[in-house]
CSV table of C-alpha atoms in Angstrom, one decimal:
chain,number,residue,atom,x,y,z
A,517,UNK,CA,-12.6,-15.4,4.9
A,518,UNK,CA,-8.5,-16.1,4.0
A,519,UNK,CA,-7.1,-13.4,1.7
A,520,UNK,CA,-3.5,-13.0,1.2
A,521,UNK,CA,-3.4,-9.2,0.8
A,522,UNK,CA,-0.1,-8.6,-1.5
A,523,UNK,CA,2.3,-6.0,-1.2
A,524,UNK,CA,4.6,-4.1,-3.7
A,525,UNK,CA,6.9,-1.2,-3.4
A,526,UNK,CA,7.2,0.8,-6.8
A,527,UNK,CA,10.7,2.2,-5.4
A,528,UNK,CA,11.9,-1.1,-5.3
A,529,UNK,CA,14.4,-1.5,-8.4
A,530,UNK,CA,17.3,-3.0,-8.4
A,531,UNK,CA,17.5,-5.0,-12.1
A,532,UNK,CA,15.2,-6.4,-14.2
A,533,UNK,CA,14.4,-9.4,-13.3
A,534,UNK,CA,11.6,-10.7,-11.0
A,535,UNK,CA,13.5,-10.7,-7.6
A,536,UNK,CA,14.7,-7.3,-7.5
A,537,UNK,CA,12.1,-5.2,-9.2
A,538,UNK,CA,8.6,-5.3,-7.9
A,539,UNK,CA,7.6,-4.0,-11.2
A,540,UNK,CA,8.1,-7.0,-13.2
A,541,UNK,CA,6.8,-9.1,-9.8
A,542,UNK,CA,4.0,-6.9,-10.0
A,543,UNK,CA,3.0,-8.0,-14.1
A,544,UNK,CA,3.9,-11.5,-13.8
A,545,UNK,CA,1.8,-11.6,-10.6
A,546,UNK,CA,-1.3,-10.3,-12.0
A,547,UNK,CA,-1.0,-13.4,-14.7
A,548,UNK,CA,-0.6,-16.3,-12.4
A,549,UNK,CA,-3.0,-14.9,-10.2
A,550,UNK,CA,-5.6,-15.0,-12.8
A,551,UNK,CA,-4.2,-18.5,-14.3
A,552,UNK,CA,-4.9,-19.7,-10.4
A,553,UNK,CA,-8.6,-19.1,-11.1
A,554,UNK,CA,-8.7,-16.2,-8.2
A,555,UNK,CA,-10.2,-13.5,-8.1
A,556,UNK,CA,-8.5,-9.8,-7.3
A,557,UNK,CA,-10.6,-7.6,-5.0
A,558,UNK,CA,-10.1,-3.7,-3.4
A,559,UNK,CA,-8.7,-4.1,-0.4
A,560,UNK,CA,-11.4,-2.2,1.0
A,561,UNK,CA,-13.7,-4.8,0.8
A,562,UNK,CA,-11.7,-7.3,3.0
A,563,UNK,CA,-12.0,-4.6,5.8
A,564,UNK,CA,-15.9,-4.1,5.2
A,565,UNK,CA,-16.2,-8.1,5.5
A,566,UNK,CA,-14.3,-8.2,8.9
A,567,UNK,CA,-16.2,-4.7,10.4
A,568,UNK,CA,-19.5,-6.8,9.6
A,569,UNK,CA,-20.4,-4.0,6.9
A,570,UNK,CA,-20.6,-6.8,4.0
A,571,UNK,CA,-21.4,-10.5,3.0
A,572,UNK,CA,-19.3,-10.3,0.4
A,573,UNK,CA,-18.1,-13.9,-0.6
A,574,UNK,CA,-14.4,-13.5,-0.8
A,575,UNK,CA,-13.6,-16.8,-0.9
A,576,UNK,CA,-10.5,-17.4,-3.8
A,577,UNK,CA,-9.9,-13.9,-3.4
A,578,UNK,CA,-6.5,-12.0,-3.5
A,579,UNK,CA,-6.3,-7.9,-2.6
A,580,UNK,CA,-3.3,-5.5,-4.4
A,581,UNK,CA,-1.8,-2.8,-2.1
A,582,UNK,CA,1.6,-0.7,-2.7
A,583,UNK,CA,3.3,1.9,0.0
A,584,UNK,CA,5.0,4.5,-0.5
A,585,UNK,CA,3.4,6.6,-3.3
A,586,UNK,CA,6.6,7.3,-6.0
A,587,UNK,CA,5.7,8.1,-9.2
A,588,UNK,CA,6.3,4.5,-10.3
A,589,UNK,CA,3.0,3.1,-8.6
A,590,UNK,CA,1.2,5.4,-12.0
A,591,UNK,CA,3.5,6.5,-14.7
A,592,UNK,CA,5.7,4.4,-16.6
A,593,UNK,CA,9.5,6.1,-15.7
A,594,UNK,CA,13.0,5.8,-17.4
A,595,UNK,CA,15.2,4.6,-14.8
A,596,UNK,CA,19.1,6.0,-15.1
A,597,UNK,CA,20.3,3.0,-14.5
A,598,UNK,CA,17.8,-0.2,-15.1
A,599,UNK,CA,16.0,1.6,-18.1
A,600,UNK,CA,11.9,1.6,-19.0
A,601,UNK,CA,9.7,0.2,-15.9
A,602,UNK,CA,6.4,-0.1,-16.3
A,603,UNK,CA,4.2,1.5,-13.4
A,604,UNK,CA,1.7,-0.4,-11.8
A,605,UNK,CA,-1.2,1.2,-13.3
A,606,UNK,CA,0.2,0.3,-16.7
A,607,UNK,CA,0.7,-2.8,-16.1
A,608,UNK,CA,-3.0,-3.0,-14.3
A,609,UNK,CA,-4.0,-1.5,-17.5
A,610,UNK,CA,-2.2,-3.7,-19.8
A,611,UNK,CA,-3.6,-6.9,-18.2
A,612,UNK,CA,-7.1,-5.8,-18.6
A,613,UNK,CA,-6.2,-5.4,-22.5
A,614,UNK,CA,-5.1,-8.3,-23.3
A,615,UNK,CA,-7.8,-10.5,-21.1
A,616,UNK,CA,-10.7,-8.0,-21.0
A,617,UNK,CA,-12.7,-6.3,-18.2
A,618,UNK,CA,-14.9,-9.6,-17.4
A,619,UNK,CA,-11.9,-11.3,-16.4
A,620,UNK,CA,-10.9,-9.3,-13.4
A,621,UNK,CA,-13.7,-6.9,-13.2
A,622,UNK,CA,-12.8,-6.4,-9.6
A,623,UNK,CA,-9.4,-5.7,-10.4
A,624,UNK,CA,-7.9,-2.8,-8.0
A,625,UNK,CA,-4.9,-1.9,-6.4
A,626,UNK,CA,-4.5,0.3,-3.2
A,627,UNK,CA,-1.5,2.9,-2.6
A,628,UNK,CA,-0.4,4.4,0.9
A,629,UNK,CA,1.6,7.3,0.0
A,630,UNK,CA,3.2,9.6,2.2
A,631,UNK,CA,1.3,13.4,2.4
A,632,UNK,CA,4.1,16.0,2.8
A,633,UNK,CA,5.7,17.4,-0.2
A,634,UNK,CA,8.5,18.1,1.7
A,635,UNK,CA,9.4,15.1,3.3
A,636,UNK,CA,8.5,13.9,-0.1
A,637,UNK,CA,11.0,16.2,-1.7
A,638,UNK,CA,14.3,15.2,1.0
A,639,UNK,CA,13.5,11.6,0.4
A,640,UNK,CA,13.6,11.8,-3.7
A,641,UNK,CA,16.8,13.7,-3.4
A,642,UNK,CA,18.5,11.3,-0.1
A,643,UNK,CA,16.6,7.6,-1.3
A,644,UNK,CA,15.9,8.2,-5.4
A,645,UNK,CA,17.4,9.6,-7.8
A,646,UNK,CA,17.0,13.2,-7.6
A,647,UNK,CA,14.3,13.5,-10.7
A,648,UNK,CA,11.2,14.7,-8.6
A,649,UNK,CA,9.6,11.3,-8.8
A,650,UNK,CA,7.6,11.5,-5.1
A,651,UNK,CA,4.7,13.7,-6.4
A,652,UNK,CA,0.9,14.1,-6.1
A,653,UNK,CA,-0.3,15.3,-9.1
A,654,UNK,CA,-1.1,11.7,-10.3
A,655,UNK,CA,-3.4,10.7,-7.1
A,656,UNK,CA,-6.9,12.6,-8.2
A,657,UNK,CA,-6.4,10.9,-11.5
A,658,UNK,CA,-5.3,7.1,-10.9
A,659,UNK,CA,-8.4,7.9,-8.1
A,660,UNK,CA,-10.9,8.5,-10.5
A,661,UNK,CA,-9.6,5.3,-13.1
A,662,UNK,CA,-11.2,3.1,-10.6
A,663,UNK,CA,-8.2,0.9,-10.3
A,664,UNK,CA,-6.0,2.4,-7.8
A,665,UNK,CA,-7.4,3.7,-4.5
A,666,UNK,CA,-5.2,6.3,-2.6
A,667,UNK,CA,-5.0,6.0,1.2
A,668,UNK,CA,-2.9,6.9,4.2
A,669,UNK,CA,0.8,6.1,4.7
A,670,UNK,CA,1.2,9.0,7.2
A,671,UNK,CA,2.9,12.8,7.1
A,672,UNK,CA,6.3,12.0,6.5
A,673,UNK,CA,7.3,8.0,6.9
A,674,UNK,CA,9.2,9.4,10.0
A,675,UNK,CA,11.6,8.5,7.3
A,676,UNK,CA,15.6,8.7,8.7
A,677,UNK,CA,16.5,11.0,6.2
A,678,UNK,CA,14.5,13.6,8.0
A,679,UNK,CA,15.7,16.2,10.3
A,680,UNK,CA,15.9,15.0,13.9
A,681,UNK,CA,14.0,15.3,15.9
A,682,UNK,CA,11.1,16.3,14.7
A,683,UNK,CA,8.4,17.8,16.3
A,684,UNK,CA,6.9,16.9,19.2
A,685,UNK,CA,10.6,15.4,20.0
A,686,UNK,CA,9.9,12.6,17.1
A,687,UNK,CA,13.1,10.5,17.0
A,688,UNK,CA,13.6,9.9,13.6
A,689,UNK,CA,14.2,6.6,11.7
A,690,UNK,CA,10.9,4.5,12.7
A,691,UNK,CA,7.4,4.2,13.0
A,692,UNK,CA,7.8,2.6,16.7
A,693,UNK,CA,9.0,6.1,18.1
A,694,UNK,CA,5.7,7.7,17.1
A,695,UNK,CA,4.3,6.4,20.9
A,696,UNK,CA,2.4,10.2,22.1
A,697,UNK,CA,-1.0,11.7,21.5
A,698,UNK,CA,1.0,14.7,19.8
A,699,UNK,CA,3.1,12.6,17.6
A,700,UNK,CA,0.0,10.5,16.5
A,701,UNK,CA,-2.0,13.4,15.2
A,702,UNK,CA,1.0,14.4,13.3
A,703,UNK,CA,1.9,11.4,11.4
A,704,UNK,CA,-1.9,10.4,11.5
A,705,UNK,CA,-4.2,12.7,11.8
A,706,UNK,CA,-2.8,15.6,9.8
A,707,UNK,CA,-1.8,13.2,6.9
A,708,UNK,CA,-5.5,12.5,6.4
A,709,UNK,CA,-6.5,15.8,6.2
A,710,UNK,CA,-4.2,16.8,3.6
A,711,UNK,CA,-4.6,13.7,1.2
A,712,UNK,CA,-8.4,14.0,1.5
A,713,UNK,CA,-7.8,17.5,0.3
A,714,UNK,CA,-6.2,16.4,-2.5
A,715,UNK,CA,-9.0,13.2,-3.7
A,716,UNK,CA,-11.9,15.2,-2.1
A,717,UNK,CA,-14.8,14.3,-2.5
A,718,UNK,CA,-13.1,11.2,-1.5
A,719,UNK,CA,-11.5,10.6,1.7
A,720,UNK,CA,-8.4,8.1,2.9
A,721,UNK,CA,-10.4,5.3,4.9
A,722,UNK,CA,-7.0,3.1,5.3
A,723,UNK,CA,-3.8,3.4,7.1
A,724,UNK,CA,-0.5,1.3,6.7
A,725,UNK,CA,2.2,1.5,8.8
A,726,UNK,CA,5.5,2.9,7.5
A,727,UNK,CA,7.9,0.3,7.5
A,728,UNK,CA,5.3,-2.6,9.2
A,729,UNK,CA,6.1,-1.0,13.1
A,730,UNK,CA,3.4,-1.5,15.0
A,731,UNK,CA,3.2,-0.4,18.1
A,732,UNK,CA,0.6,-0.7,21.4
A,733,UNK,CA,0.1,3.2,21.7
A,734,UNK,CA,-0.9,3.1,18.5
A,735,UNK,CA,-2.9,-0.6,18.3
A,736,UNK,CA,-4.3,-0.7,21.1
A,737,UNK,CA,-4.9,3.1,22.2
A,738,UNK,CA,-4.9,5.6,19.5
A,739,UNK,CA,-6.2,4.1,16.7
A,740,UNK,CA,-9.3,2.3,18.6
A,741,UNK,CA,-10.0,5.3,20.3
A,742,UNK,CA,-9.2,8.2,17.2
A,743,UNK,CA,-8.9,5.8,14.5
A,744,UNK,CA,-12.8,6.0,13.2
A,745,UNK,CA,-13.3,10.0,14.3
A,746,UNK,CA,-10.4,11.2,11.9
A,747,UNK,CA,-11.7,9.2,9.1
A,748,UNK,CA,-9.8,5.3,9.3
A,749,UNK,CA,-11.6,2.3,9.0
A,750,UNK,CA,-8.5,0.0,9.6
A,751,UNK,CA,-5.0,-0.3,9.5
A,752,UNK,CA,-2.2,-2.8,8.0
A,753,UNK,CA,0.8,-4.0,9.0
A,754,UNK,CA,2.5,-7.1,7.5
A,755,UNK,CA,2.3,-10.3,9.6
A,756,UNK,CA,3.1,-12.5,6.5
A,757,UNK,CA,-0.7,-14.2,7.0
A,758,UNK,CA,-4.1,-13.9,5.3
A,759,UNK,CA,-6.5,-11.4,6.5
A,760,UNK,CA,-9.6,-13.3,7.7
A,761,UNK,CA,-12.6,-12.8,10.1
A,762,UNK,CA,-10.3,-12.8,13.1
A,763,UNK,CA,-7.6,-10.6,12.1
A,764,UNK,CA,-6.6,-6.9,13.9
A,765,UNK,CA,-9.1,-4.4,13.0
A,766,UNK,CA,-5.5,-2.0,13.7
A,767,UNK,CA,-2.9,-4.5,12.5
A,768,UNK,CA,-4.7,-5.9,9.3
A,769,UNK,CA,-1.7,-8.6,7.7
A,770,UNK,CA,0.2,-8.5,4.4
A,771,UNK,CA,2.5,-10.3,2.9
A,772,UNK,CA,5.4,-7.9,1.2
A,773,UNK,CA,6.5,-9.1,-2.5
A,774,UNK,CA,10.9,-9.2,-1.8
A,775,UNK,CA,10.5,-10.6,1.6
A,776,UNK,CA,7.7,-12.9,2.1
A,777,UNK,CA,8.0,-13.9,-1.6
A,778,UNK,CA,10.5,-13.5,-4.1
A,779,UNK,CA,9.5,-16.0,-6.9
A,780,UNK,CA,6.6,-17.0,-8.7
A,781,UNK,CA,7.0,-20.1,-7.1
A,782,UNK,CA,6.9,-19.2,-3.9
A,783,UNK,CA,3.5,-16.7,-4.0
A,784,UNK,CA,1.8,-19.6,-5.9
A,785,UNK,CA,2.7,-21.3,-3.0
A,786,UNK,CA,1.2,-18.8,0.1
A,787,UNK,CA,-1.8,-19.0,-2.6
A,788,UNK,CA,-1.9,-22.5,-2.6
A,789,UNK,CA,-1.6,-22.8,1.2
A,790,UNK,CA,-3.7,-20.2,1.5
A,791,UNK,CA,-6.5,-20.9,-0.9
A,792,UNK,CA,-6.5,-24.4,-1.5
């Protein structure tokens, strides 16, 4: 098993052209991926295939994840400054119009998204653009569409716009500080009891860290030894590799569209090099 597992950020708009609005990455991508002959699969499976839950053939396969949760990963949003975008579920929508539901029939895409309204709320105001665009009420609906699977991106992002510390004597600013039993269950644990309250009867079965920081309280203690009793089946970091048979259980890789990639070019190459 080698699947790239591709990652967009719906906040991410700073024109309109492909490097600089994961949007229009995001539309384009879903064409070339299909013109490459692969196949788009939940991200889910990839982590039932390396637990030994599936024999799944993923081979020519690519999995869709976005982080953060903004209103842009469902609705389609007039930007002040950059105009129209088309949210990802749109555009997921779009491409199964135009080629038809055997052509993808797989076709998914998995959003993190952070679980506090409040946190939520300071970071629309300090990191947006002040027009209440870090909501929930989409997440039971873009649930039940079958495209878009809603999982864990923690309580709060332990996002530096946050008052600091936070509890438990969380530094703010990044995911590294969160390094204590106490903090874990806060960022963690609690996050995945409020968004399964909100997609009940489904539950969050993934976790991603905020902003890729992995650390070895969390890798190699918490999560191993908590992970599966609150709920998680694995968790992702970025690592800029395909996942494959061997990869973390706790540190599942991804490659992040504006970093890893920033052309067409260069993801048809990672698929290339990845997928033959």
């Amino acid at each position: 098993m080698q699947v790239p597992i591709l990652t967009y950020h719906g906040v991410n708009i700073a024109g309109n052209d492909y490097d600089g609005n994961d949007h229009v990455a995001f539309a384009a991508d879903l064409e070339l991926i299909h013109q490459l002959g692969l196949r788009i699969v939940p991200v889910q499976w990839v982590i039932d295939r390396l637990l030994g839950r599936s024999e799944r053939d993923l081979n020519g396969c690519v999995a869709l994840t976005c982080d953060d949760g903004s209103n842009f990963d469902y609705y389609d949003l007039d930007h002040p400054v950059h105009g129209l975008q088309q949210g990802f579920f749109s555009a997921l929508l779009d491409f199964r119009r135009r080629h038809g539901r055997d052509a993808q029939p797989d076709l998914h895409l998995t959003a993190f998204v952070i679980a506090d309204p409040a946190a939520r709320a300071r970071m629309d105001t300090a990191c947006l653009v002040g027009r209440n665009w870090m909501q929930q009420e989409w997440w039971r609906p873009a649930q039940a569409s079958g495209l878009i699977g809603i999982e864990n991106h923690s309580w709060d992002h332990n996002h530096p716009c946050l008052d600091s510390p936070g509890p438990h004597d969380l530094a703010r600013g990044d995911f590294f500080a969160v390094a204590n039993e106490a903090q874990a269950e806060f960022e963690i644990e609690q996050a995945q009891r409020y968004i399964a309250a909100q997609i009940s009867p489904q539950v969050p079965r993934l976790f991603c860290y905020p902003f890729g920081h992995v650390n070895s309280f969390l890798k190699d203690d918490w999560l191993p030894r908590r992970g599966e009793q609150v709920g998680l089946d694995a968790a992702f970091g970025d690592g800029a590799v395909p996942a494959s048979l061997h990869s973390e259980r706790w540190n599942v890789p991804r490659y992040i569209c504006g970093w890893h990639w920033k052309t067409p070019d260069a993801l048809r190459e990672i698929l290339a090099a990845t997928l033959g």
